[in-house]
Coordinates of C-alpha atoms in Angstrom, one line a residue:
M1 CA 16.1 34.0 19.6
P2 CA 13.1 32.6 17.3
I3 CA 10.5 35.5 16.1
F4 CA 7.6 33.0 16.1
P5 CA 5.3 33.0 19.1
F6 CA 5.0 28.9 18.4
R7 CA 7.7 26.3 17.2
P8 CA 6.0 23.2 15.9
S9 CA 8.6 20.9 17.4
A10 CA 8.6 22.6 20.9
S11 CA 4.6 21.4 20.9
R12 CA 3.7 19.3 24.0
R13 CA 2.0 16.9 21.3
S14 CA 5.6 16.0 21.1
T15 CA 6.1 14.2 24.3
P16 CA 5.8 11.7 25.2
A17 CA 7.3 10.3 22.0
F18 CA 5.5 7.5 20.2
P19 CA 8.0 4.7 19.2
Q20 CA 9.1 4.9 15.6
K21 CA 7.8 1.9 15.1
M22 CA 3.9 3.1 15.9
L23 CA 4.5 5.8 13.2
D24 CA 5.8 3.9 10.9
T25 CA 2.3 1.7 11.8
V26 CA 0.4 4.2 10.9
F27 CA 1.8 5.3 7.8
E28 CA 1.4 2.1 6.4
H29 CA -2.2 2.3 7.4
V30 CA -2.6 5.5 5.8
L31 CA -1.0 4.3 2.4
L32 CA -3.4 1.3 2.4
D33 CA -6.5 3.4 2.9
D34 CA -7.8 2.9 -0.5
V35 CA -6.4 -0.5 -1.5
P36 CA -10.0 -2.9 -1.9
H37 CA -10.5 -5.9 0.2
P38 CA -13.4 -7.3 -1.9
D39 CA -13.7 -10.7 0.5
T40 CA -13.0 -8.4 3.5
P41 CA -16.8 -9.2 5.2
L42 CA -18.3 -6.1 7.2
P43 CA -17.5 -6.5 11.0
D44 CA -20.6 -6.4 13.5
D45 CA -19.3 -3.8 15.2
V46 CA -18.9 -0.7 12.8
L47 CA -19.0 2.3 15.2
P48 CA -16.5 1.1 17.9
T49 CA -16.3 3.5 21.0
C50 CA -12.5 4.8 22.2
D51 CA -11.7 6.4 25.7
M52 CA -10.0 9.3 26.3
A53 CA -6.5 8.2 27.0
E54 CA -7.0 6.7 23.5
I55 CA -8.5 10.0 21.9
K56 CA -5.4 11.9 23.1
D57 CA -2.7 9.2 22.1
G58 CA -4.6 9.0 18.7
Y59 CA -4.7 13.1 18.1
N60 CA -0.7 12.9 19.1
L61 CA 0.4 9.9 17.0
C62 CA -1.2 12.0 13.9
W63 CA 0.8 15.1 15.0
Q64 CA 3.8 13.1 15.4
L65 CA 3.6 11.4 12.3
L66 CA 3.3 15.1 10.7
E67 CA 5.7 17.0 12.6
H68 CA 8.5 14.3 13.0
G69 CA 7.6 12.6 9.6
V70 CA 7.7 15.4 7.1
D71 CA 11.6 16.7 6.7
R72 CA 10.1 20.4 5.5
K73 CA 13.3 21.5 4.2
A74 CA 13.6 18.8 2.1
F75 CA 10.3 18.7 0.9
R76 CA 10.5 22.8 0.5
R77 CA 13.4 22.1 -2.2
L78 CA 11.7 19.2 -3.6
I79 CA 8.5 21.3 -4.2
L80 CA 10.6 24.0 -6.2
K81 CA 12.5 21.6 -8.2
I82 CA 9.2 20.5 -9.2
A83 CA 7.7 23.9 -9.7
L84 CA 10.7 25.3 -11.8
S85 CA 11.2 22.0 -14.0
G86 CA 7.6 21.3 -14.2
K87 CA 8.0 17.7 -13.8
A88 CA 8.6 15.0 -11.6
S89 CA 10.3 11.5 -11.4
E90 CA 8.3 8.3 -10.3
D91 CA 10.8 9.1 -6.9
E92 CA 10.1 12.5 -6.4
Q93 CA 6.0 11.9 -7.3
L94 CA 6.7 9.1 -4.4
A95 CA 7.9 11.2 -1.9
F96 CA 5.7 13.9 -2.6
K97 CA 2.6 11.8 -2.7
Y98 CA 4.1 10.8 1.3
A99 CA 4.4 14.0 2.4
R100 CA 1.0 15.0 1.3
A101 CA -0.5 11.9 2.7
K102 CA 0.8 12.8 6.5
F103 CA -0.8 16.5 6.0
K104 CA -4.0 15.2 4.9
H105 CA -3.9 12.4 7.7
M106 CA -3.3 15.4 10.6
R107 CA -6.3 17.1 8.5
F108 CA -8.7 14.2 9.0
A109 CA -7.2 13.9 12.9
C110 CA -8.7 17.5 13.5
A111 CA -12.2 16.7 12.2
N112 CA -12.3 13.2 13.8
F113 CA -11.0 13.9 17.3
T114 CA -10.9 17.6 18.3
R115 CA -14.0 19.4 19.6
H116 CA -14.0 22.0 16.4
H117 CA -14.6 18.4 14.0
R118 CA -13.6 20.5 11.5
Y119 CA -10.3 21.1 9.1
P120 CA -8.2 24.2 10.5
I121 CA -8.9 26.5 7.3
L122 CA -5.1 26.9 6.4
L123 CA -4.1 23.1 6.9
H124 CA -7.4 22.8 4.5
L125 CA -5.8 25.4 2.2
I126 CA -2.6 24.2 2.0
T127 CA -3.5 20.5 1.8
I128 CA -5.9 21.6 -1.3
V129 CA -2.9 23.6 -2.9
M130 CA -0.9 20.4 -2.8
G131 CA -3.8 18.3 -4.4
N132 CA -3.8 20.9 -7.3
M133 CA -0.1 21.0 -7.5
Q134 CA 0.0 17.0 -7.8
D135 CA -2.8 16.9 -10.4
A136 CA -1.4 20.0 -12.2
F137 CA 2.3 17.8 -12.7
K138 CA 0.7 14.5 -13.3
N139 CA -1.0 15.7 -16.2
H140 CA 2.0 18.0 -17.7
Q141 CA -0.1 21.4 -16.7
R142 CA 3.4 23.6 -16.7
R143 CA 1.3 26.6 -15.3
A144 CA -0.7 25.2 -12.9
T145 CA 2.4 23.1 -11.4
L146 CA 4.6 26.6 -11.1
T147 CA 1.7 28.5 -9.4
N148 CA 0.7 25.7 -6.6
G149 CA 4.3 24.9 -6.1
L150 CA 5.4 29.0 -5.4
I151 CA 2.4 29.0 -2.9
L152 CA 3.3 26.1 -1.4
W153 CA 7.1 27.0 -1.3
V154 CA 6.2 29.7 0.6
A155 CA 3.7 28.7 2.7
L156 CA 6.0 25.8 3.9
S157 CA 8.9 28.2 5.1
P158 CA 9.4 28.9 8.5
A159 CA 8.0 32.3 8.3
Y160 CA 4.5 31.0 7.6
Y161 CA 4.1 27.8 8.7
W162 CA 3.7 28.4 12.3
L163 CA 0.4 30.0 11.1
I164 CA -0.5 26.9 10.1
A165 CA 0.8 24.3 12.7
A166 CA -0.3 26.5 15.9
P167 CA -4.3 25.4 15.7
I168 CA -3.7 22.0 15.3
A169 CA -1.3 21.7 18.2
L170 CA -3.4 23.8 20.3
W171 CA -7.1 22.5 19.5
K172 CA -8.5 20.4 22.3
E173 CA -9.6 16.6 21.9
D174 CA -13.4 15.7 22.4
N175 CA -14.7 13.1 24.6
T176 CA -15.9 9.8 23.6
A177 CA -19.8 10.6 23.5
G178 CA -18.9 13.6 21.3
I179 CA -16.7 11.8 18.7
I180 CA -19.6 9.2 18.6
A181 CA -22.2 11.9 18.0
Y182 CA -19.9 13.5 15.1
Q183 CA -19.6 10.1 13.8
K184 CA -23.2 9.5 13.7
K185 CA -24.2 13.1 12.0
E186 CA -21.5 12.3 9.4
N187 CA -23.5 8.9 8.6
A188 CA -26.7 11.0 8.7
K189 CA -24.9 12.7 5.9
L190 CA -23.6 10.1 4.0
A191 CA -27.3 8.5 3.9
K192 CA -28.5 11.3 2.4
L193 CA -25.8 12.0 -0.3
I194 CA -26.6 7.7 -1.1
R195 CA -29.7 8.6 -2.1
T196 CA -28.5 10.7 -5.1
L197 CA -26.1 8.4 -6.4
D198 CA -28.3 7.4 -9.2
A199 CA -27.7 11.3 -10.6
T200 CA -24.6 12.8 -8.7
T201 CA -22.3 15.3 -9.9
G202 CA -18.5 14.8 -9.2
H203 CA -18.3 17.5 -6.2
E204 CA -21.3 15.8 -4.7
F205 CA -19.6 12.4 -5.3
H206 CA -16.4 13.6 -3.6
V207 CA -18.3 15.3 -0.8
M208 CA -19.2 11.5 0.0
R209 CA -15.7 10.0 -0.4
K210 CA -14.3 12.6 2.1
I211 CA -16.7 11.0 4.7
I212 CA -15.3 7.4 4.2
S213 CA -12.0 9.0 3.9
R214 CA -12.3 10.7 7.4
R215 CA -14.0 7.5 8.7
V216 CA -10.6 5.4 7.3
A217 CA -8.3 7.5 9.1
F218 CA -9.9 7.6 12.3
N219 CA -10.2 3.5 12.3
D220 CA -6.4 3.3 11.1
T221 CA -5.2 5.8 13.7
L222 CA -7.5 4.1 16.4
R223 CA -5.9 0.6 15.5
T224 CA -2.7 1.4 15.4
I225 CA -3.4 2.5 19.0
R226 CA -5.2 -0.4 20.0
P227 CA -4.7 -3.4 17.4
S228 CA -7.2 -5.2 16.7
Q229 CA -8.4 -7.9 14.4
K230 CA -11.7 -6.6 14.1
L231 CA -10.7 -2.7 13.4
D232 CA -8.5 -4.2 10.5
Q233 CA -11.3 -5.9 9.0
L234 CA -13.3 -2.6 9.5
S235 CA -10.6 -0.7 7.8
E236 CA -10.5 -3.4 5.0
Y237 CA -14.1 -2.8 4.4
L238 CA -14.0 0.8 4.4
A239 CA -10.8 1.4 2.8
T240 CA -12.9 -0.8 -0.1
I241 CA -15.1 1.8 -0.5
N242 CA -12.8 4.1 -0.4
G243 CA -10.6 2.6 -3.4
L244 CA -13.8 2.3 -5.8
M245 CA -14.7 5.6 -5.1
G246 CA -11.3 6.9 -5.6
D247 CA -10.1 5.5 -8.8
F248 CA -13.8 6.5 -10.1
H249 CA -13.0 10.0 -9.2
D250 CA -9.9 9.7 -10.9
G251 CA -11.8 9.4 -14.1
L252 CA -13.9 12.5 -13.4
I253 CA -10.9 14.9 -12.6
E254 CA -9.6 13.6 -15.8
K255 CA -12.7 14.5 -17.7
K256 CA -13.1 17.7 -15.9
L257 CA -9.3 18.6 -16.5
E258 CA -10.1 17.9 -20.6
G259 CA -13.4 19.7 -20.7
T260 CA -15.6 17.1 -21.1
Q261 CA -17.8 16.8 -18.4
D262 CA -18.6 20.0 -15.8
Y263 CA -17.5 18.5 -12.5
R264 CA -20.7 20.4 -10.3
R265 CA -23.4 20.2 -12.9
D266 CA -23.4 17.4 -15.0
R267 CA -24.8 14.3 -13.4
F268 CA -23.9 10.5 -14.2
Q269 CA -24.7 7.3 -12.6
S270 CA -21.9 5.6 -10.1
P271 CA -21.0 2.5 -10.0
E272 CA -23.5 0.3 -8.7
E273 CA -21.4 -1.6 -6.0
I274 CA -20.5 1.4 -4.3
P275 CA -24.0 2.3 -3.3
Q276 CA -24.4 -1.3 -2.1
R277 CA -21.3 -1.1 0.0
L278 CA -22.4 2.0 1.8
Q279 CA -25.7 1.0 2.5
A280 CA -24.9 -2.3 4.1
F281 CA -22.5 -0.1 6.3
L282 CA -24.6 2.4 7.3
K283 CA -27.6 -0.3 8.3
R284 CA -25.1 -1.9 10.7
C285 CA -24.4 1.3 12.4
P286 CA -26.3 2.3 15.5
R287 CA -28.7 5.5 15.2

């Protein structure tokens, strides 16, 4: 008899099950969410709406991508191997990246689709630890790889994982009006942050990128549920911004690890193309 009050595999969100083709499609979108398409024009509708059925389907799709798309036993074995050896082969790095991407997409779904419009704290923390471990083994930081790896190995065990999974299974979806209101609020934050791009910090830049990443994730889920050329076009435009910001942010992380730039205090000017594309997007968004 299970000792846990909640079993993710038994969640109502697992039924009805989406076909594997849909899970593959949304994950393909996730893997391309930062691939630039510089020639893709911005579509007219940049704040697409979705009905309640699409909202529920979208959130459940993200749940199933995580719960049925990540073999946690195998992932824990991989984590422990990397943690103890301090290194990862190309295949191991890719496997780690893919599993982390599914956790990140679920985290975005909680902010995008639920009434809370935020990340569940434990899911958020565990995704951060995954990112820290990935940065550590990529940059050959032996101690950080071991520490973060052991934290992950314990946190993803059955005895603790239900604490992460229960909130995301039990949270309720928002309605259409609530989701639009949330996206408009995010747009207002983005508009405010754009004004700092001539003298921003690494942390401020990252906050701005997270807003774009969440919007790409929302649109990628929606276009899986409701295929559309216009939604494809919007995702490609947003992915271009996400990719530009991601590449630049990678450089900021390297400088942080090298100790040549303070991530939260030192200010710099972002590449010119980033604010230009962001401003074009915001100008087309309804107030």
